[in-house]
Coordinates of C-alpha atoms in Angstrom, one line a residue:
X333 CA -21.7 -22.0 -7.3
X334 CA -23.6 -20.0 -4.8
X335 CA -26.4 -18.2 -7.3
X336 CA -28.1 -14.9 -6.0
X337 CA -31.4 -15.5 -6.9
X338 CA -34.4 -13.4 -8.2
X339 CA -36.5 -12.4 -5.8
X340 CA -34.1 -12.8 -3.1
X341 CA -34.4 -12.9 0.9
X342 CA -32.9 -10.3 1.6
X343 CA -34.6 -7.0 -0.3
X344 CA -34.0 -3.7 -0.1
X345 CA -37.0 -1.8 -1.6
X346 CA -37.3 1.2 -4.1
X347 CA -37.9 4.1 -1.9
X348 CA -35.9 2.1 1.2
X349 CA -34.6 3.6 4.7
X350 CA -31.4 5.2 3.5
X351 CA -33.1 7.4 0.2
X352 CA -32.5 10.5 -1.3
X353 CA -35.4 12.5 -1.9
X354 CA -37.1 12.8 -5.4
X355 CA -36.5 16.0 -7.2
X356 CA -33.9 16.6 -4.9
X357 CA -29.9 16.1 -5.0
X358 CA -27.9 15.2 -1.5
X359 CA -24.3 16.9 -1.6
X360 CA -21.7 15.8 0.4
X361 CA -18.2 17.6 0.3
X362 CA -15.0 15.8 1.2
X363 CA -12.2 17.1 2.9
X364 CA -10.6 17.9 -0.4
X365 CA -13.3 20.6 -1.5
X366 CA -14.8 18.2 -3.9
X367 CA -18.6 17.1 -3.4
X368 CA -20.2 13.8 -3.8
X369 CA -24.0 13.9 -4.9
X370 CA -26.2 10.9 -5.2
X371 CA -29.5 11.3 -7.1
X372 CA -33.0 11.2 -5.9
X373 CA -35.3 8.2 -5.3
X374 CA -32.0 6.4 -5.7
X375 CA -32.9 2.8 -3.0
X376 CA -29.0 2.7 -2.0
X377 CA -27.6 6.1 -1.1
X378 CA -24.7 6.9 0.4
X379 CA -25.7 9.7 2.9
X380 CA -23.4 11.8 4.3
X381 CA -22.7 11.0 7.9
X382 CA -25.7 8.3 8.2
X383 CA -26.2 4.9 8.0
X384 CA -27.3 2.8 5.2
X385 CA -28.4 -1.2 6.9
X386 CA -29.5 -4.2 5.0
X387 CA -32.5 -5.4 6.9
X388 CA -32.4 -8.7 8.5
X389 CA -33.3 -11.0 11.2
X390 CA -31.2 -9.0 14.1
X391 CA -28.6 -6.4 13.7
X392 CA -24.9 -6.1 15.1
X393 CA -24.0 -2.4 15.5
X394 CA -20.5 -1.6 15.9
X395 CA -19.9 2.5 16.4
X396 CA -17.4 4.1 14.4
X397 CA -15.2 6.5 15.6
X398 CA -16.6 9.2 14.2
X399 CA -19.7 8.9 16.4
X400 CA -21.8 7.2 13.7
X401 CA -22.5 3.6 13.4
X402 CA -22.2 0.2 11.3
X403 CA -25.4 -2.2 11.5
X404 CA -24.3 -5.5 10.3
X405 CA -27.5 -7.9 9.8
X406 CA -26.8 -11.6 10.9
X407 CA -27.7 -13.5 7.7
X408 CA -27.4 -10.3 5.6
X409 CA -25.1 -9.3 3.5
X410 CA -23.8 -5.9 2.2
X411 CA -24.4 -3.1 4.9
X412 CA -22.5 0.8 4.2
X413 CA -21.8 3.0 7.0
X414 CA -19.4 6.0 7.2
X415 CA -18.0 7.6 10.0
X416 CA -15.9 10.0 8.1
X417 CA -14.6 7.5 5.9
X418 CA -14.9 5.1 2.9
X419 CA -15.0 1.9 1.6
X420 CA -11.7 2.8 0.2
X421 CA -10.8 4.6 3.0
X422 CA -8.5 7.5 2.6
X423 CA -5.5 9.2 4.3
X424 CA -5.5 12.4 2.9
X425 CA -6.6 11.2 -0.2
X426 CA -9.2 11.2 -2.2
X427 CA -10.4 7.7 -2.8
X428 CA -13.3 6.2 -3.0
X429 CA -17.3 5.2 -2.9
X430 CA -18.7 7.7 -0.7
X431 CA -17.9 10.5 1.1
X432 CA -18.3 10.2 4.6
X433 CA -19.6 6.7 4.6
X434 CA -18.5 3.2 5.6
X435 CA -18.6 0.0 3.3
X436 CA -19.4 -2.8 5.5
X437 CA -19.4 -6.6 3.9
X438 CA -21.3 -8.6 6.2
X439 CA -20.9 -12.3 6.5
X440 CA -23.0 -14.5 4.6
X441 CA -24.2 -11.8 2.6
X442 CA -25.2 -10.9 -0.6
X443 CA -25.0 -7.4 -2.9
X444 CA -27.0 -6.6 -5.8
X445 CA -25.9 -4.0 -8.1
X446 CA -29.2 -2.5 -10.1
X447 CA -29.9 -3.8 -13.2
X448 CA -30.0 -1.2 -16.4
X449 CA -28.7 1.3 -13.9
X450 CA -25.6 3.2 -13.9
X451 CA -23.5 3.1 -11.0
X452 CA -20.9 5.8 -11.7
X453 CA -18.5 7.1 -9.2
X454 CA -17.0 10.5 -10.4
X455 CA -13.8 12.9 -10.4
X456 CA -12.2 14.6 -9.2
X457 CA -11.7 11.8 -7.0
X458 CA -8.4 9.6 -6.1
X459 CA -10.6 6.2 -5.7
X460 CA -8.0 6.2 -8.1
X461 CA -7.7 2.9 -8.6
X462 CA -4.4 5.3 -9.8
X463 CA -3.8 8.7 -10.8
X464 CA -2.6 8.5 -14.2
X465 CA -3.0 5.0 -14.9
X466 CA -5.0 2.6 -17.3
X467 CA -7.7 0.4 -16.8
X468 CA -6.6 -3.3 -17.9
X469 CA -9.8 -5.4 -17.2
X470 CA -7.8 -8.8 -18.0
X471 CA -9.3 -12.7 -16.9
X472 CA -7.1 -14.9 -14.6
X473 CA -5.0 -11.5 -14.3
X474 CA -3.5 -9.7 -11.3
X475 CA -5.6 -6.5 -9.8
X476 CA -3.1 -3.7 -8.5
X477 CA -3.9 -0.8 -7.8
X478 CA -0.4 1.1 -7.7
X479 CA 1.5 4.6 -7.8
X480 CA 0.7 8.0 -7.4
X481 CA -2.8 7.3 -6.0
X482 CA -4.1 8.9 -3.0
X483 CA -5.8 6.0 -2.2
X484 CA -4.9 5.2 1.2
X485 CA -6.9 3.3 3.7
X486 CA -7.9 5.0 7.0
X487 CA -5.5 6.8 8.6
X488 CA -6.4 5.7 12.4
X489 CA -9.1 3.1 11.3
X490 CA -10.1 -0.1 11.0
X491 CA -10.7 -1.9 8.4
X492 CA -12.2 -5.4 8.9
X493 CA -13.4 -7.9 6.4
X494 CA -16.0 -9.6 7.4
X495 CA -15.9 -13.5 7.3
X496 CA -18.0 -16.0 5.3
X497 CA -18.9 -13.2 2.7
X498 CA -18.4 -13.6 -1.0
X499 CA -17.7 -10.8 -3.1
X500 CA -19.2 -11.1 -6.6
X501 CA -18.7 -9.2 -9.6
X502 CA -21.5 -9.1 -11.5
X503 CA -21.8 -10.8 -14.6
X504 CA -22.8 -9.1 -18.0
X505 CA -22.3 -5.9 -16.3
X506 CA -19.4 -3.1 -16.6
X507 CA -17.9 -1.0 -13.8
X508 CA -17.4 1.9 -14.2
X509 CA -15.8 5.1 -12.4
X510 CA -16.0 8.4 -14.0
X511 CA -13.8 11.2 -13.9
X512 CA -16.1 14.6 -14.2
X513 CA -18.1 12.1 -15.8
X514 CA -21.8 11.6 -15.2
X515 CA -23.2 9.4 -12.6
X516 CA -26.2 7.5 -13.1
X517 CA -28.4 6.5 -10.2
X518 CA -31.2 4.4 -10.7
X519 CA -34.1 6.0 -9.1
X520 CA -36.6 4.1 -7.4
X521 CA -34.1 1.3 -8.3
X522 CA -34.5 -1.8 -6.3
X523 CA -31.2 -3.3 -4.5
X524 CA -31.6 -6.9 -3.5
X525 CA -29.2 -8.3 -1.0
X526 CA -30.0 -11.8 0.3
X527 CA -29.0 -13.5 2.9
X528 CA -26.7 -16.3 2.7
X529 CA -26.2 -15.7 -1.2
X530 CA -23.9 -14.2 -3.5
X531 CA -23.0 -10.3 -3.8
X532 CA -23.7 -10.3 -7.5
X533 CA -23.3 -6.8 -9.6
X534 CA -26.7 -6.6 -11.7
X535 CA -26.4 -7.9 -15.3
X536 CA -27.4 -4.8 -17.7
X537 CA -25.7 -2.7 -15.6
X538 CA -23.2 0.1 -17.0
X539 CA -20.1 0.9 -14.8
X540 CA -18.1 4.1 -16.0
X541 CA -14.2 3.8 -16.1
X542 CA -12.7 7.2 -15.3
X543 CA -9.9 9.1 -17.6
X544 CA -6.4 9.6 -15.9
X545 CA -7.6 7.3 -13.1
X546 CA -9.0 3.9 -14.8
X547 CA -10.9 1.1 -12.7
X548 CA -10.1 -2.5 -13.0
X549 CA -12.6 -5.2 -13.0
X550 CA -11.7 -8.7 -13.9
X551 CA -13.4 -11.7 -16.1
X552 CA -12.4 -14.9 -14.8
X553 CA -10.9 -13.6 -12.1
X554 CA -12.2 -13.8 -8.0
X555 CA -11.4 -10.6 -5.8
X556 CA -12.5 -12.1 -2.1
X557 CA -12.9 -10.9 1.0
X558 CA -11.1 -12.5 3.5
X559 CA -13.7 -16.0 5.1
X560 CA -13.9 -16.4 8.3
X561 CA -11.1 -13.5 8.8
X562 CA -10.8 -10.0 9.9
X563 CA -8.4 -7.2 7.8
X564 CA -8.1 -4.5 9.6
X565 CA -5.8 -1.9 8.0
X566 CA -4.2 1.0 9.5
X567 CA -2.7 4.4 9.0
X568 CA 0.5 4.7 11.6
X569 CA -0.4 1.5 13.3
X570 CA 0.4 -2.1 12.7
X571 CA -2.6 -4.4 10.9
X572 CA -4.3 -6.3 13.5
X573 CA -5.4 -9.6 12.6
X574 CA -8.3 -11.3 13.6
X575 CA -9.4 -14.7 13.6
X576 CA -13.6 -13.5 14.2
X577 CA -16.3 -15.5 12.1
X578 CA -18.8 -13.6 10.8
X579 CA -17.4 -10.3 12.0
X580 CA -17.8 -6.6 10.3
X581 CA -15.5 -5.3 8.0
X582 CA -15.4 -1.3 9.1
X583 CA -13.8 1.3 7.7
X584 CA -13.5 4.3 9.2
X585 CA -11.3 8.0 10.2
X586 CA -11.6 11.0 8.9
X587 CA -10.7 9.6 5.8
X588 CA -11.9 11.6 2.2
X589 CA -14.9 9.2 1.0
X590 CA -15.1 11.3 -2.8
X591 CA -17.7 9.7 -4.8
X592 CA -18.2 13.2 -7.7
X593 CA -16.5 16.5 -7.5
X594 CA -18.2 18.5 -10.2
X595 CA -20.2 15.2 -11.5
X596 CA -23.5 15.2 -13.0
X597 CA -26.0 12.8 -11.7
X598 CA -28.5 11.8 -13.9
X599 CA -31.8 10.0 -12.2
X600 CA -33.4 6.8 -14.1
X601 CA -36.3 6.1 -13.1
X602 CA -38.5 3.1 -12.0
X603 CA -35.9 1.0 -13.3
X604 CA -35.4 -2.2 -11.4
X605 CA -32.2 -3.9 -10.1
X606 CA -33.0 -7.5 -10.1
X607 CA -30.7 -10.2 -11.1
X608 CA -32.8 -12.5 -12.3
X609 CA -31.2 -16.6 -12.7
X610 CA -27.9 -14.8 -13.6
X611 CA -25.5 -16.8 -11.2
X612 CA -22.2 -14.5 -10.9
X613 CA -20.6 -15.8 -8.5
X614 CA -17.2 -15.3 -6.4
X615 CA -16.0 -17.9 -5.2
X616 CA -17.9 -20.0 -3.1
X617 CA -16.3 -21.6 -0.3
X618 CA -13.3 -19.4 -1.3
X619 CA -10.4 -18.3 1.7
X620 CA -9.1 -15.5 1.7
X621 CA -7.1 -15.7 4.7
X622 CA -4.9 -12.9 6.9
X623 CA -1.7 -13.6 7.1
X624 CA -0.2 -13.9 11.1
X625 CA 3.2 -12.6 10.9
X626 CA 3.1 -10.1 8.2
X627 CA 3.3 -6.0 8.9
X628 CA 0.7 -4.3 7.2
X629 CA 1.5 -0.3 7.6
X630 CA -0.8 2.2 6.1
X631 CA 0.6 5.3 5.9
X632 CA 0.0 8.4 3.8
X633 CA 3.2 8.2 0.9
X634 CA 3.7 4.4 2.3
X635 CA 2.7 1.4 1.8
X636 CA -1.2 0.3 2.8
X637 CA -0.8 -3.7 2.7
X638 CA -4.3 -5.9 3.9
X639 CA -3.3 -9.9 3.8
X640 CA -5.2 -13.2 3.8
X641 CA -2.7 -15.5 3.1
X642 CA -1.4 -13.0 0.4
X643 CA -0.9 -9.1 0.3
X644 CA -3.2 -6.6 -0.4
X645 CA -1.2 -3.3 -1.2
X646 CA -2.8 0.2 -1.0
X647 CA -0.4 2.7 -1.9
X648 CA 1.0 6.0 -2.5
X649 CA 4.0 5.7 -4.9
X650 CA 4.1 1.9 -4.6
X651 CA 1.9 -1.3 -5.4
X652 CA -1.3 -2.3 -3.9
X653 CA -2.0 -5.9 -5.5
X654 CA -5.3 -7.9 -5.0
X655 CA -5.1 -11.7 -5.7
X656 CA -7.5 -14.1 -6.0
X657 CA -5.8 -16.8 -7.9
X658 CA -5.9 -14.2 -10.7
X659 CA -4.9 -10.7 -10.5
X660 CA -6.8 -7.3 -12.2
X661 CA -3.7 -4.7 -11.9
X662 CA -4.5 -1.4 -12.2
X663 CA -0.7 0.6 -12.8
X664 CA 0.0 3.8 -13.3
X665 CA 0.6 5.3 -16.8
X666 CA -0.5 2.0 -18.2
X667 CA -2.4 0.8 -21.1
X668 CA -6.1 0.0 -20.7
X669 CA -6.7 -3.8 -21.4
X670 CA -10.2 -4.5 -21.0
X671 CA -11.1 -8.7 -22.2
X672 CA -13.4 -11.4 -21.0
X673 CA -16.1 -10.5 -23.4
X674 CA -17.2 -7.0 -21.7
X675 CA -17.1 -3.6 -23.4
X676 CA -15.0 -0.7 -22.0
X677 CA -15.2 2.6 -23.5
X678 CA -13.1 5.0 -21.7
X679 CA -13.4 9.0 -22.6
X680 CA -11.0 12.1 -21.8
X681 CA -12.0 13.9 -18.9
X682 CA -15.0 16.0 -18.4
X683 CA -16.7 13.9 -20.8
X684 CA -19.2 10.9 -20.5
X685 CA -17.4 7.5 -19.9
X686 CA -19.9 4.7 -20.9
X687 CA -20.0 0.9 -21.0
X688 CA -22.0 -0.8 -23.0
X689 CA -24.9 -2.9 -21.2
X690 CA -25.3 -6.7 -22.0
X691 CA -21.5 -7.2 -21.3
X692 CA -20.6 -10.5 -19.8
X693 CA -18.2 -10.2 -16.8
X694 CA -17.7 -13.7 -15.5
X695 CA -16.1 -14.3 -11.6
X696 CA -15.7 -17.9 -11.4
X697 CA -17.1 -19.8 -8.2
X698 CA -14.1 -21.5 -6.2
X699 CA -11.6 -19.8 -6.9
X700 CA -8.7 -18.8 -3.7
X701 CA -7.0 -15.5 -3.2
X702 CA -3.6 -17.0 -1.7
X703 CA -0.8 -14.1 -1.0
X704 CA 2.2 -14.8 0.9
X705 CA 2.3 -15.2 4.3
X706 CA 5.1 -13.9 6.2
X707 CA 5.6 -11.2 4.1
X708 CA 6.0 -7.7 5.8
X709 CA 5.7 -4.3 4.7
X710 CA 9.0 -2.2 5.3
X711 CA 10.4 1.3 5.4
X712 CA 8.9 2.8 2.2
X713 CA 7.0 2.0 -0.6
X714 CA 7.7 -2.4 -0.4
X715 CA 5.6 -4.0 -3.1
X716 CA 3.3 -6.5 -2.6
X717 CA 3.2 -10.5 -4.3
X718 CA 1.0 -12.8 -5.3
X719 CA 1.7 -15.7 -7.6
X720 CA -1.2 -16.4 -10.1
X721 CA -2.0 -17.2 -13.2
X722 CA -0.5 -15.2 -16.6
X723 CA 2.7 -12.9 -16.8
X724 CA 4.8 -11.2 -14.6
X725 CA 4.6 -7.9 -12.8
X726 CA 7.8 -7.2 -10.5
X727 CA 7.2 -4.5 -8.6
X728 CA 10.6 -3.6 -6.8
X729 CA 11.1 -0.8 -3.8
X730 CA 14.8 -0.3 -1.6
X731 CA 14.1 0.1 2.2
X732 CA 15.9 2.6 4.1
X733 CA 16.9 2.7 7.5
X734 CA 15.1 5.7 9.1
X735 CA 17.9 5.5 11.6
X736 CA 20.8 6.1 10.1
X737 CA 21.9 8.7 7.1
X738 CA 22.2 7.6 4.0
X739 CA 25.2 7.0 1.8
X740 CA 28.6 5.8 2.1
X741 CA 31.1 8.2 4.9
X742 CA 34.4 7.3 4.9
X743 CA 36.4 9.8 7.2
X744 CA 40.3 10.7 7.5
X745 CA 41.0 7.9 10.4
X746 CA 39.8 5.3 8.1
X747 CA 36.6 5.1 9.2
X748 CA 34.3 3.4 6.8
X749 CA 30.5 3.5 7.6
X750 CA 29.5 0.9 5.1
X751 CA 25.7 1.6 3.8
X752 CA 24.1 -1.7 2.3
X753 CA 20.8 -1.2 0.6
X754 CA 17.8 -4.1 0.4
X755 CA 15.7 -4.1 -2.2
X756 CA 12.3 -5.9 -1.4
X757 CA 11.4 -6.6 -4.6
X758 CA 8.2 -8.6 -5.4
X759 CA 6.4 -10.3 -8.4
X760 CA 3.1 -10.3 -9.1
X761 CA 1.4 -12.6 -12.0
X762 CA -0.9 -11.5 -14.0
X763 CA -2.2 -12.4 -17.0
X764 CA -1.9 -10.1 -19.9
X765 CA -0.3 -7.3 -18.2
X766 CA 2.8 -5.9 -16.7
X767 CA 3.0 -3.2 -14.6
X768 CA 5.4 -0.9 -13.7
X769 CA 8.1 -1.3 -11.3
X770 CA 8.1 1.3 -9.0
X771 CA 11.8 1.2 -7.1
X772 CA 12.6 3.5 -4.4
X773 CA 15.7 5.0 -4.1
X774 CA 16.6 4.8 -0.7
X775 CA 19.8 3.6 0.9
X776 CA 20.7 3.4 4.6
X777 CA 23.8 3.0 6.4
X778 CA 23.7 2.3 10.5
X779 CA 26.7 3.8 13.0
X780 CA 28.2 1.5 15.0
X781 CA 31.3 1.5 17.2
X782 CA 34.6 -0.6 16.6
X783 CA 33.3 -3.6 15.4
X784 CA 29.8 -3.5 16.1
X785 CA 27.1 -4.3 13.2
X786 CA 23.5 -3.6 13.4
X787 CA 20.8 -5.1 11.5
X788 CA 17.9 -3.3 10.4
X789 CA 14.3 -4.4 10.8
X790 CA 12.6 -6.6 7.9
X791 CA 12.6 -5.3 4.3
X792 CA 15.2 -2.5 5.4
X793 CA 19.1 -2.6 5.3
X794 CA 22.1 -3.6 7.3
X795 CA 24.9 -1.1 7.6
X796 CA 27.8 -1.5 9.4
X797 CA 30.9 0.4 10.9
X798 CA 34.4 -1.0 11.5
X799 CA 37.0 1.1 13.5
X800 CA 40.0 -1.0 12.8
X801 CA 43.7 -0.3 13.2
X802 CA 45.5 -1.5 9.7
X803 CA 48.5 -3.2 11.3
X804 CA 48.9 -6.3 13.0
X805 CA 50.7 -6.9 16.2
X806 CA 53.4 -9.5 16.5
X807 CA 55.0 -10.3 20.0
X808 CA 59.0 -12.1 20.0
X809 CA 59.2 -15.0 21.7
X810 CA 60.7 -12.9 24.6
X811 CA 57.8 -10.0 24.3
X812 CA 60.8 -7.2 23.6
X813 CA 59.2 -6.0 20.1
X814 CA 55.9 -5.0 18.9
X815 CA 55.1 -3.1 15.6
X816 CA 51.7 -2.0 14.7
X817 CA 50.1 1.1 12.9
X818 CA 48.2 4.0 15.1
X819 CA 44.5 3.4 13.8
X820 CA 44.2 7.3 14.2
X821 CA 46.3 8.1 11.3
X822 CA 45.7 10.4 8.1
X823 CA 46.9 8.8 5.0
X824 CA 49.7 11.3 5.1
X825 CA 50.8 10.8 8.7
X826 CA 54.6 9.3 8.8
X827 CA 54.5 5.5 9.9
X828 CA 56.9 5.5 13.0
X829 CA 58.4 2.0 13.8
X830 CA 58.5 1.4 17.6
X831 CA 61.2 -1.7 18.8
X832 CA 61.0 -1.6 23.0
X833 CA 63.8 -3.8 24.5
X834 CA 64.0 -4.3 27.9
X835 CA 66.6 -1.3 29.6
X836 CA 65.2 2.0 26.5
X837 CA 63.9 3.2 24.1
X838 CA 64.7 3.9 20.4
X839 CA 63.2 5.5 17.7
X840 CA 64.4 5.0 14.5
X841 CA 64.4 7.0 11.0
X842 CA 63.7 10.6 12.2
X843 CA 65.3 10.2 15.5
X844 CA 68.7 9.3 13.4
X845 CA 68.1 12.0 11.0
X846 CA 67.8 14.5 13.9
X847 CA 70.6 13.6 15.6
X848 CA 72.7 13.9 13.2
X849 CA 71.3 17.4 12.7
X850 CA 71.7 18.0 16.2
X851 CA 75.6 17.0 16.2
X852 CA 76.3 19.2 12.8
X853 CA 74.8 22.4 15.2
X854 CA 76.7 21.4 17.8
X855 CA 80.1 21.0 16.3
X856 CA 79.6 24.6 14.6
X857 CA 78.7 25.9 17.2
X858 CA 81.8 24.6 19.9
X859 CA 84.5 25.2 17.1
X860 CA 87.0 28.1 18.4
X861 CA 86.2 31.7 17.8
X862 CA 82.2 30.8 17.3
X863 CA 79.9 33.3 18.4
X864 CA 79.2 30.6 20.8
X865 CA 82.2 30.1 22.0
X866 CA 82.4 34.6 22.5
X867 CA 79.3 34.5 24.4
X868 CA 80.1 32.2 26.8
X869 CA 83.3 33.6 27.7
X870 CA 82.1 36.7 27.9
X871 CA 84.6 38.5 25.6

């Protein structure tokens, strides 16, 4: 296992570069009209539009497009910068750390989470993991952070993930996120990130699970960021994926960064975030890998899906999954699960959500997040899979063609427009919990002409159309007779029988029936005396 040690490299002091001021409370307010406010004298702040760098031996700066900018420290680990986004970065939503900042993992780097400090990340907020949903904090289960959330990430931006990082949940420490909770800041709290270690969450530390929108964090369980990869995830845009070592994971675009709307932030001071000897590790040497191949579409009401190798799913309606050869699913209107020897005390809202301290939360070292590859992200609301350890969650979604109308058309003329609906549906394992299926109900059907079919893109449908005459055409052996039925005919239309020889033409049934008409008339009419027979003589 890779260990964070005591006294690490890498330190960011108590009263560091990015600070909020004692005595003194920063407010930043969203798009949404909620504010995010981070206490004073707390060492890692999230400012509004500034930039908060882990020191080390050189920087990498990478502008967002919001005009401010990422410094990534080579050997360094966790650096946050914001450019009008989030870590969770947000398409008209309201997800995530904080407000108009940027949550960059940098490769071979480290984060400490203050010890005996709270870390709460308040309401009013979408970081959803879900609107409505549970917490289930499950080992060796299946995270997924699914349905009616607005967590969405950037709409025009980037996200990368930076390579060679590990990502580790602290151990004996609880995550929580409040909703119009209090958020606890340690002031003058020291954040150690080294180099080339571990990002470890401070033992002691107390992480708040909001009410109506419950956080997930898993015992036994790895959630990695993709080695030796780039993510990047987009809103209207296709995922890019890129093969960089040691590049920046950036997330950026006017995205809604909420960290509190109507929160209280409470100060602690002088308390010290130091994980001392504690090894919580995420897996070491573990790949996380983005899949070539694979669509990821971010879109506000889509489906947001990152993969390495397997499918990360941020959604609206639908199921974001995070695998890591165990799951942590987060599902809407579910039942909050919380195991691996950690407490979870979860309040209503606009109360005080609190974990107790000196709770274990274990990330085994070694441990792969595998997701499929060649999966792609269709139409609307397509799940996401990952096979792991523990039950089953099948989250299911139907495609639709945005092409064609929906339905099944069948018009006078027998034509038939033939609607076939795919349903992507996808498993996810977890262990412990199922979530809900969230199934779309879309249906396409695509126009053709006579006989043409068209095939819609991956993870949609396939309609087709057939213009065909119901009768068959049958030649003698000397081509005088052929007999077929007009493809243009109501179900009422009268079936006329054709027989061409080779001097005329005769038709049959009515023809025979209106002749004979034709000769009753006539006979009454030239029979002597007839009115006829007057007027043409002229008498």
């Amino acid at each position: 296992m890779t260990t964070t040690p005591s006294n690490s490299v890498t330190t960011t002091p108590s009263n560091s570069v990015t600070t909020t001021p004692s005595n003194s409370d920063t407010t930043t307010e969203s798009n949404e009209g909620t504010m995010t406010t981070t206490p004073s004298n707390s060492v890692t702040t999230t400012p509004s539009k500034s930039d908060t760098t882990t020191p080390s031996n050189s920087d990498t700066t990478t502008e967002s497009n919001e005009g401010t900018m990422t410094t990534t420290p080579s050997n360094s680990d966790t650096t946050t910068t914001t450019a009008n986004s989030d870590t969770t970065t947000t398409a008209n939503s309201d997800t995530t750390t904080a407000a108009n900042s940027d949550t960059t993992t940098a490769a071979n780097s480290d984060t400490t989470t203050a010890a005996n400090s709270d870390t709460t990340t308040t309401a009013n907020s979408d970081t959803t993991t879900t609107a409505n949903s549970d917490t289930t904090t499950t080992a060796n289960s299946d995270t997924t952070t699914t349905a009616n959330s607005d967590t969405t990430t950037a709409a025009n931006s980037d996200t990368t993930t930076p390579a060679n990082s590990d990502t580790t949940t602290a151990a004996n420490s609880d995550t929580t996120t409040a909703t119009n909770s209090d958020t606890t800041t340690a002031a003058n709290s020291d954040t150690t990130t080294p180099a080339n270690s571990d990002t470890t969450t401070a033992a002691n530390s107390d992480t708040t699970t909001t009410v109506n929108s419950e956080t997930t964090t898993t015992a036994n369980s790895d959630t990695t960021t993709a080695v030796n990869s780039d993510t990047t995830t987009t809103v209207n845009s296709e995922t890019t994926t890129t093969a960089a070592a040691n590049s920046d994971t950036t997330t950026t675009a006017n995205s809604d960064t909420t960290t509190t709307a109507n929160s209280d932030t409470t100060t602690t001071a002088n308390s010290d975030t130091t994980t001392a000897n504690s090894d919580t590790t995420t897996a070491a040497n573990s790949d996380t890998t983005t899949t070539v191949n694979s669509e990821t579409t971010t879109t506000a009401n889509s489906d947001t899906t990152t993969t390495a190798n397997s499918d990360t799913t941020t959604t609206v309606n639908s199921e974001t999954t995070t695998t890591a050869n165990s799951d942590t699913t987060t599902t809407a209107n579910s039942d909050t699960t919380t195991t691996a020897n950690s407490d979870t005390t979860t309040t209503a809202a606009n109360s005080d959500t609190t974990t107790p301290a000196n709770s274990d939360t274990t990330t085994p070292a070694n441990s792969g997040t595998t997701t499929d590859t060649n999966s792609g992200t269709t139409a609307t609301n397509s799940g996401t899979s990952g096979t792991n350890q523990g039950s089953t969650t099948t989250g299911s979604n139907s495609g639709t063609d945005p092409n064609s109308n929906p339905g099944t058309r069948t018009d006078a003329n027998t034509d038939t427009a033939t609607t076939t609906t795919t349903t992507n549906s996808d498993t996810t394992t977890t262990n412990r919990n199922t979530g809900n299926s969230n199934t779309a109900a879309g249906s396409s059907a695509n126009s053709g002409s006579e006989g043409e079919s068209t095939t819609a893109p991956e993870g949609g449908s396939t309609g087709a159309n057939s213009n065909t005459a119901t009768g068959s055409t049958t030649a003698d052996p000397d081509g005088t007779t052929t007999t077929g039925v007009d493809p243009n005919m109501n179900e009422n239309d009268v079936t006329y029988v054709f027989t061409r020889t080779k001097h005329f033409y005769r038709i049959t049934l009515p023809a025979a029936v209106a002749g004979v008409v034709l000769l009753v008339l006539l006979m009454i009419c030239l029979r002597p005396n007839s009115l006829f027979c007057t007027l043409m003589s002229g008498k």
